[in-house]
mmCIF file of C-alpha atoms in Angstrom:
data_model
loop_
_atom_site.group_PDB
_atom_site.id
_atom_site.type_symbol
_atom_site.label_atom_id
_atom_site.label_comp_id
_atom_site.label_asym_id
_atom_site.label_seq_id
_atom_site.Cartn_x
_atom_site.Cartn_y
_atom_site.Cartn_z
ATOM 1 C CA MET A 1 28.964 4.098 -12.947
ATOM 2 C CA PRO A 2 28.674 7.907 -12.611
ATOM 3 C CA LYS A 3 26.870 9.074 -9.500
ATOM 4 C CA ARG A 4 25.785 12.566 -10.519
ATOM 5 C CA LEU A 5 22.080 13.335 -10.496
ATOM 6 C CA ASP A 6 22.231 17.050 -11.347
ATOM 7 C CA MET A 7 19.650 17.140 -14.136
ATOM 8 C CA ARG A 8 16.382 18.549 -15.444
ATOM 9 C CA ILE A 9 13.750 15.975 -16.412
ATOM 10 C CA ALA A 10 10.541 16.656 -18.338
ATOM 11 C CA THR A 11 7.541 14.777 -19.685
ATOM 12 C CA TRP A 12 5.353 15.806 -22.635
ATOM 13 C CA ASN A 13 2.469 14.156 -24.444
ATOM 14 C CA LEU A 14 2.986 15.342 -28.032
ATOM 15 C CA ASN A 15 -0.325 14.067 -29.436
ATOM 16 C CA SER A 16 1.450 12.979 -32.671
ATOM 17 C CA VAL A 17 5.160 13.487 -33.208
ATOM 18 C CA ARG A 18 4.505 13.935 -36.930
ATOM 19 C CA ALA A 19 2.134 16.826 -36.305
ATOM 20 C CA ARG A 20 4.334 18.338 -33.563
ATOM 21 C CA ARG A 21 7.797 17.479 -34.953
ATOM 22 C CA GLN A 22 8.935 21.096 -35.316
ATOM 23 C CA HIS A 23 7.478 21.998 -31.932
ATOM 24 C CA LEU A 24 9.545 19.257 -30.337
ATOM 25 C CA LEU A 25 12.743 20.340 -32.102
ATOM 26 C CA ASP A 26 12.173 24.002 -31.236
ATOM 27 C CA TRP A 27 11.558 23.083 -27.602
ATOM 28 C CA LEU A 28 14.695 20.905 -27.441
ATOM 29 C CA GLY A 29 16.691 23.814 -28.869
ATOM 30 C CA ARG A 30 15.869 26.225 -26.056
ATOM 31 C CA PRO A 31 18.561 27.082 -23.441
ATOM 32 C CA GLU A 32 16.452 25.555 -20.649
ATOM 33 C CA ALA A 33 15.856 22.284 -22.520
ATOM 34 C CA PRO A 34 15.833 19.250 -20.211
ATOM 35 C CA ASP A 35 18.574 16.659 -19.859
ATOM 36 C CA ILE A 36 15.994 13.852 -20.045
ATOM 37 C CA VAL A 37 12.654 13.977 -21.854
ATOM 38 C CA LEU A 38 9.784 11.481 -21.695
ATOM 39 C CA LEU A 39 7.400 11.621 -24.656
ATOM 40 C CA GLN A 40 3.960 10.036 -25.087
ATOM 41 C CA GLU A 41 1.323 9.530 -27.762
ATOM 42 C CA LEU A 42 3.820 9.483 -30.627
ATOM 43 C CA LYS A 43 1.306 7.809 -32.981
ATOM 44 C CA VAL A 44 4.110 6.446 -35.177
ATOM 45 C CA GLU A 45 6.189 3.319 -35.397
ATOM 46 C CA GLU A 46 9.879 3.681 -34.616
ATOM 47 C CA GLN A 47 10.858 4.397 -38.224
ATOM 48 C CA GLY A 48 8.510 7.391 -38.247
ATOM 49 C CA PHE A 49 10.219 9.078 -35.292
ATOM 50 C CA PRO A 50 12.560 12.028 -36.167
ATOM 51 C CA LEU A 51 15.599 10.252 -34.770
ATOM 52 C CA LEU A 52 18.249 12.061 -36.818
ATOM 53 C CA GLU A 53 16.890 15.488 -35.900
ATOM 54 C CA VAL A 54 16.708 14.542 -32.221
ATOM 55 C CA ARG A 55 20.300 13.310 -32.343
ATOM 56 C CA SER A 56 21.341 16.565 -34.001
ATOM 57 C CA ALA A 57 19.715 18.378 -31.070
ATOM 58 C CA GLY A 58 22.078 16.496 -28.751
ATOM 59 C CA TYR A 59 19.949 13.607 -27.519
ATOM 60 C CA HIS A 60 20.160 9.842 -27.478
ATOM 61 C CA ALA A 61 16.739 8.251 -27.971
ATOM 62 C CA LEU A 62 14.827 5.065 -27.285
ATOM 63 C CA VAL A 63 11.471 4.682 -29.037
ATOM 64 C CA HIS A 64 8.640 2.217 -28.487
ATOM 65 C CA GLY A 65 6.197 3.140 -31.222
ATOM 66 C CA GLN A 66 2.873 1.962 -32.564
ATOM 67 C CA LYS A 67 1.171 2.847 -35.829
ATOM 68 C CA ALA A 68 -1.427 5.619 -35.405
ATOM 69 C CA TYR A 69 -1.853 5.044 -31.648
ATOM 70 C CA ASN A 70 0.006 5.308 -28.357
ATOM 71 C CA GLY A 71 3.821 5.251 -28.514
ATOM 72 C CA VAL A 72 6.417 6.391 -25.961
ATOM 73 C CA ALA A 73 10.022 7.556 -26.109
ATOM 74 C CA ILE A 74 12.877 8.527 -23.797
ATOM 75 C CA LEU A 75 15.443 11.147 -24.846
ATOM 76 C CA SER A 76 18.645 11.797 -22.920
ATOM 77 C CA ARG A 77 21.765 13.907 -23.307
ATOM 78 C CA THR A 78 23.725 10.961 -21.870
ATOM 79 C CA PRO A 79 23.606 7.406 -23.270
ATOM 80 C CA LEU A 80 20.585 5.242 -22.484
ATOM 81 C CA ALA A 81 20.454 1.541 -21.720
ATOM 82 C CA GLU A 82 17.041 -0.029 -22.333
ATOM 83 C CA ARG A 83 15.639 -2.176 -19.510
ATOM 84 C CA ARG A 84 12.168 -3.096 -20.754
ATOM 85 C CA ARG A 85 9.438 -1.917 -23.138
ATOM 86 C CA SER A 86 6.323 -3.431 -21.633
ATOM 87 C CA LEU A 87 4.845 -3.949 -18.199
ATOM 88 C CA PRO A 88 5.033 -7.471 -16.792
ATOM 89 C CA GLY A 89 1.824 -9.344 -16.159
ATOM 90 C CA ASP A 90 0.167 -9.550 -19.596
ATOM 91 C CA ASP A 91 2.131 -11.038 -22.492
ATOM 92 C CA ASP A 92 -0.788 -10.360 -24.863
ATOM 93 C CA ASP A 93 -0.798 -6.593 -24.302
ATOM 94 C CA ALA A 94 0.547 -5.116 -27.562
ATOM 95 C CA GLN A 95 -0.156 -1.447 -26.766
ATOM 96 C CA ALA A 96 2.993 0.726 -26.731
ATOM 97 C CA ARG A 97 2.488 2.426 -23.375
ATOM 98 C CA TYR A 98 5.641 1.717 -21.345
ATOM 99 C CA LEU A 99 9.381 2.150 -21.799
ATOM 100 C CA GLU A 100 12.089 1.834 -19.144
ATOM 101 C CA ALA A 101 15.780 2.679 -19.335
ATOM 102 C CA GLU A 102 18.866 3.625 -17.361
ATOM 103 C CA ALA A 103 20.601 6.983 -17.754
ATOM 104 C CA GLY A 104 23.709 6.772 -15.614
ATOM 105 C CA PRO A 105 22.584 6.063 -12.045
ATOM 106 C CA LEU A 106 18.973 6.948 -12.794
ATOM 107 C CA VAL A 107 16.201 4.546 -13.810
ATOM 108 C CA ILE A 108 13.630 6.239 -16.038
ATOM 109 C CA ALA A 109 10.185 4.855 -16.884
ATOM 110 C CA CYS A 110 7.925 6.559 -19.432
ATOM 111 C CA VAL A 111 4.219 5.785 -19.133
ATOM 112 C CA TYR A 112 1.188 6.533 -21.271
ATOM 113 C CA CYS A 113 -1.610 5.255 -19.080
ATOM 114 C CA PRO A 114 -4.921 4.200 -20.658
ATOM 115 C CA ASN A 115 -7.678 6.784 -20.838
ATOM 116 C CA GLY A 116 -10.420 4.348 -19.834
ATOM 117 C CA ASN A 117 -13.452 6.069 -21.360
ATOM 118 C CA PRO A 118 -16.268 5.285 -21.486
ATOM 119 C CA VAL A 119 -16.636 4.116 -17.890
ATOM 120 C CA GLY A 120 -18.231 0.684 -17.620
ATOM 121 C CA THR A 121 -16.671 -0.666 -20.815
ATOM 122 C CA GLU A 122 -13.713 -2.947 -21.510
ATOM 123 C CA LYS A 123 -11.600 0.209 -21.918
ATOM 124 C CA PHE A 124 -12.159 1.140 -18.277
ATOM 125 C CA ALA A 125 -11.441 -2.435 -17.194
ATOM 126 C CA TYR A 126 -8.191 -2.319 -19.201
ATOM 127 C CA LYS A 127 -7.238 0.944 -17.489
ATOM 128 C CA GLN A 128 -7.728 -0.616 -14.053
ATOM 129 C CA ALA A 129 -5.790 -3.768 -14.963
ATOM 130 C CA TRP A 130 -2.957 -1.743 -16.518
ATOM 131 C CA MET A 131 -2.633 0.455 -13.447
ATOM 132 C CA ASP A 132 -2.568 -2.630 -11.244
ATOM 133 C CA ARG A 133 0.301 -4.056 -13.301
ATOM 134 C CA LEU A 134 2.112 -0.728 -13.079
ATOM 135 C CA ALA A 135 1.714 -0.601 -9.286
ATOM 136 C CA ARG A 136 3.163 -4.083 -8.887
ATOM 137 C CA HIS A 137 6.128 -3.225 -11.100
ATOM 138 C CA ALA A 138 6.609 0.149 -9.380
ATOM 139 C CA GLU A 139 6.866 -1.638 -6.053
ATOM 140 C CA ALA A 140 9.624 -3.828 -7.492
ATOM 141 C CA LEU A 141 11.455 -0.725 -8.715
ATOM 142 C CA LEU A 142 11.265 0.795 -5.239
ATOM 143 C CA ALA A 143 12.766 -2.349 -3.773
ATOM 144 C CA THR A 144 15.989 -1.702 -5.723
ATOM 145 C CA GLU A 145 16.506 1.490 -3.646
ATOM 146 C CA ARG A 146 17.841 3.195 -6.762
ATOM 147 C CA PRO A 147 16.834 6.705 -7.864
ATOM 148 C CA VAL A 148 13.838 6.132 -10.169
ATOM 149 C CA VAL A 149 11.569 8.516 -12.057
ATOM 150 C CA ILE A 150 8.246 7.314 -13.484
ATOM 151 C CA GLY A 151 6.776 10.027 -15.663
ATOM 152 C CA GLY A 152 4.227 10.585 -18.352
ATOM 153 C CA ASP A 153 0.563 11.045 -19.114
ATOM 154 C CA TRP A 154 -1.307 9.324 -16.285
ATOM 155 C CA ASN A 155 -4.838 10.038 -17.527
ATOM 156 C CA ILE A 156 -5.874 10.549 -13.905
ATOM 157 C CA CYS A 157 -6.879 13.772 -12.138
ATOM 158 C CA PRO A 158 -5.591 12.953 -8.639
ATOM 159 C CA THR A 159 -7.804 15.409 -6.710
ATOM 160 C CA GLU A 160 -10.553 17.988 -7.212
ATOM 161 C CA ALA A 161 -7.822 20.650 -7.406
ATOM 162 C CA ASP A 162 -6.485 18.944 -10.532
ATOM 163 C CA VAL A 163 -9.613 19.551 -12.616
ATOM 164 C CA TRP A 164 -11.189 22.871 -13.526
ATOM 165 C CA ASP A 165 -14.750 21.665 -12.853
ATOM 166 C CA GLU A 166 -15.271 18.502 -10.838
ATOM 167 C CA ARG A 167 -18.977 18.364 -11.710
ATOM 168 C CA ALA A 168 -18.319 18.598 -15.444
ATOM 169 C CA MET A 169 -15.870 15.680 -15.194
ATOM 170 C CA ALA A 170 -17.885 13.551 -12.768
ATOM 171 C CA GLY A 171 -18.617 10.812 -15.311
ATOM 172 C CA ASP A 172 -15.146 10.774 -16.874
ATOM 173 C CA ALA A 173 -12.756 7.857 -16.313
ATOM 174 C CA LEU A 174 -10.003 10.283 -15.295
ATOM 175 C CA CYS A 175 -11.901 11.308 -12.143
ATOM 176 C CA GLN A 176 -13.443 8.003 -11.068
ATOM 177 C CA PRO A 177 -12.789 6.718 -7.528
ATOM 178 C CA GLN A 178 -11.046 3.650 -8.979
ATOM 179 C CA SER A 179 -8.661 5.841 -10.986
ATOM 180 C CA ARG A 180 -7.820 8.037 -8.027
ATOM 181 C CA ALA A 181 -7.361 4.961 -5.845
ATOM 182 C CA ALA A 182 -4.800 3.631 -8.357
ATOM 183 C CA TRP A 183 -2.890 6.921 -8.075
ATOM 184 C CA ARG A 184 -3.000 6.874 -4.272
ATOM 185 C CA ARG A 185 -1.732 3.311 -4.259
ATOM 186 C CA LEU A 186 1.462 4.521 -5.933
ATOM 187 C CA LEU A 187 1.890 7.423 -3.524
ATOM 188 C CA TRP A 188 1.345 5.135 -0.545
ATOM 189 C CA GLN A 189 4.120 2.882 -1.833
ATOM 190 C CA GLY A 190 6.490 5.805 -1.319
ATOM 191 C CA TRP A 191 6.506 7.712 -4.624
ATOM 192 C CA THR A 192 6.604 11.533 -4.585
ATOM 193 C CA ASP A 193 4.535 13.599 -7.030
ATOM 194 C CA SER A 194 7.276 16.130 -7.836
ATOM 195 C CA TRP A 195 5.107 19.095 -8.857
ATOM 196 C CA ARG A 196 2.584 18.648 -6.051
ATOM 197 C CA ALA A 197 5.378 18.236 -3.461
ATOM 198 C CA LEU A 198 6.535 21.803 -4.171
ATOM 199 C CA ASN A 199 3.052 23.193 -4.895
ATOM 200 C CA PRO A 200 0.803 21.988 -2.060
ATOM 201 C CA LEU A 201 -2.983 21.913 -2.276
ATOM 202 C CA PRO A 202 -4.981 23.872 -3.297
ATOM 203 C CA ALA A 203 -2.464 25.052 -5.935
ATOM 204 C CA ARG A 204 -3.482 24.227 -9.510
ATOM 205 C CA GLY A 205 -1.005 23.284 -12.229
ATOM 206 C CA TYR A 206 -2.948 22.182 -15.284
ATOM 207 C CA THR A 207 -1.073 20.244 -17.967
ATOM 208 C CA TYR A 208 -3.896 19.542 -20.440
ATOM 209 C CA TRP A 209 -6.562 21.689 -22.099
ATOM 210 C CA ASP A 210 -9.117 20.292 -24.545
ATOM 211 C CA TYR A 211 -9.175 21.705 -28.059
ATOM 212 C CA GLN A 212 -12.910 22.397 -27.795
ATOM 213 C CA GLY A 213 -14.920 25.105 -26.078
ATOM 214 C CA GLY A 214 -12.110 27.614 -25.600
ATOM 215 C CA ALA A 215 -10.624 25.491 -22.814
ATOM 216 C CA TRP A 216 -7.118 26.906 -23.222
ATOM 217 C CA GLN A 217 -8.268 30.509 -23.430
ATOM 218 C CA GLN A 218 -10.427 30.100 -20.296
ATOM 219 C CA ASP A 219 -7.859 27.942 -18.471
ATOM 220 C CA HIS A 220 -10.328 25.063 -18.176
ATOM 221 C CA GLY A 221 -7.643 22.434 -17.722
ATOM 222 C CA LEU A 222 -6.671 19.175 -16.072
ATOM 223 C CA ARG A 223 -3.491 18.081 -14.304
ATOM 224 C CA ILE A 224 -2.891 14.606 -15.707
ATOM 225 C CA ASP A 225 0.846 14.649 -16.527
ATOM 226 C CA ALA A 226 3.354 14.101 -13.734
ATOM 227 C CA LEU A 227 6.795 12.892 -12.683
ATOM 228 C CA LEU A 228 6.837 10.482 -9.738
ATOM 229 C CA LEU A 229 10.093 10.105 -7.799
ATOM 230 C CA SER A 230 11.402 7.238 -5.688
ATOM 231 C CA PRO A 231 12.709 8.259 -2.233
ATOM 232 C CA THR A 232 16.343 8.338 -3.382
ATOM 233 C CA ALA A 233 15.349 10.636 -6.255
ATOM 234 C CA ALA A 234 12.892 12.737 -4.220
ATOM 235 C CA GLU A 235 15.585 13.698 -1.715
ATOM 236 C CA ARG A 236 17.339 15.506 -4.599
ATOM 237 C CA LEU A 237 14.238 17.424 -5.765
ATOM 238 C CA THR A 238 14.813 21.197 -5.811
ATOM 239 C CA GLU A 239 12.448 22.590 -8.472
ATOM 240 C CA ALA A 240 9.339 21.573 -10.401
ATOM 241 C CA GLY A 241 7.076 23.353 -12.825
ATOM 242 C CA VAL A 242 4.672 23.322 -15.744
ATOM 243 C CA ASP A 243 5.921 24.843 -19.015
ATOM 244 C CA ARG A 244 2.749 26.371 -20.452
ATOM 245 C CA THR A 245 4.516 28.006 -23.419
ATOM 246 C CA PRO A 246 4.141 25.180 -26.003
ATOM 247 C CA ARG A 247 0.367 24.990 -25.429
ATOM 248 C CA GLY A 248 0.103 28.535 -26.780
ATOM 249 C CA TRP A 249 1.934 27.791 -30.042
ATOM 250 C CA ASP A 250 0.137 27.364 -33.368
ATOM 251 C CA SER A 251 -1.393 23.864 -33.803
ATOM 252 C CA PRO A 252 -0.182 22.719 -30.369
ATOM 253 C CA SER A 253 -0.511 19.465 -28.515
ATOM 254 C CA ASP A 254 -3.383 19.544 -26.049
ATOM 255 C CA HIS A 255 -0.792 18.776 -23.336
ATOM 256 C CA THR A 256 2.153 20.879 -22.194
ATOM 257 C CA PRO A 257 5.455 19.800 -20.601
ATOM 258 C CA VAL A 258 5.976 19.182 -16.892
ATOM 259 C CA TRP A 259 9.502 19.269 -15.462
ATOM 260 C CA CYS A 260 11.524 18.858 -12.300
ATOM 261 C CA VAL A 261 15.154 19.328 -11.265
ATOM 262 C CA LEU A 262 17.173 16.814 -9.280
ATOM 263 C CA ASP A 263 20.327 18.315 -7.781
ATOM 264 C CA ASP A 264 23.516 16.360 -7.176
ATOM 265 C CA ALA A 265 23.830 17.410 -3.567
ATOM 266 C CA PRO A 266 21.119 16.090 -1.192
#
């Protein structure tokens, strides 16, 4: 098995691959395009994913789709080996929110965590249960001592610095104490939030801006997309950033890509 880890990894919630197909292909065609890409909210079944175009752009792809909702994918310049496409712990959960694969020595997990709104409903209960299942599986991944990246749309604002107005979001599921506790549970296991590790508080790195109210123009954003690294991946972390460019394109996703670089030499 190859041991190199010199790669750029990114995550991007497309908010419909059909609507953002050309955006994705344009982004993959740029010189700084990542080696591995995690995509969320595809809103198509696998047959609706632009697989041929993605292959023409130089990527292998695994897709776990769902009609009109959810959907996740992993793209890689090197071959992928699928490990699982659902979280353990609930055999009745049919929502396409998790996909896990190997790319050489690296284990990659793509997550589209539940939104959970409105608070106090079964949707918020599902969010809490899903995050609990993820934490238990993440702990098992750590136990392998392999380099692992878990990335995607977490639908959690980890701290007050990750939301433009804490008071405006006080009743939202993304900022509830239970949601932030679920995030901290992962960090306390030993995962590293790649962007935050290189951009300490109070730095702000929004990844999402609502379509309404001029949020993008006023930079009223949220940081809810992230790449978490296991210790053996985090020791290779050299760069991390937010690519704001796609959010400024015509008819964009409301999210923008987040990326990090893992170098081969520790």
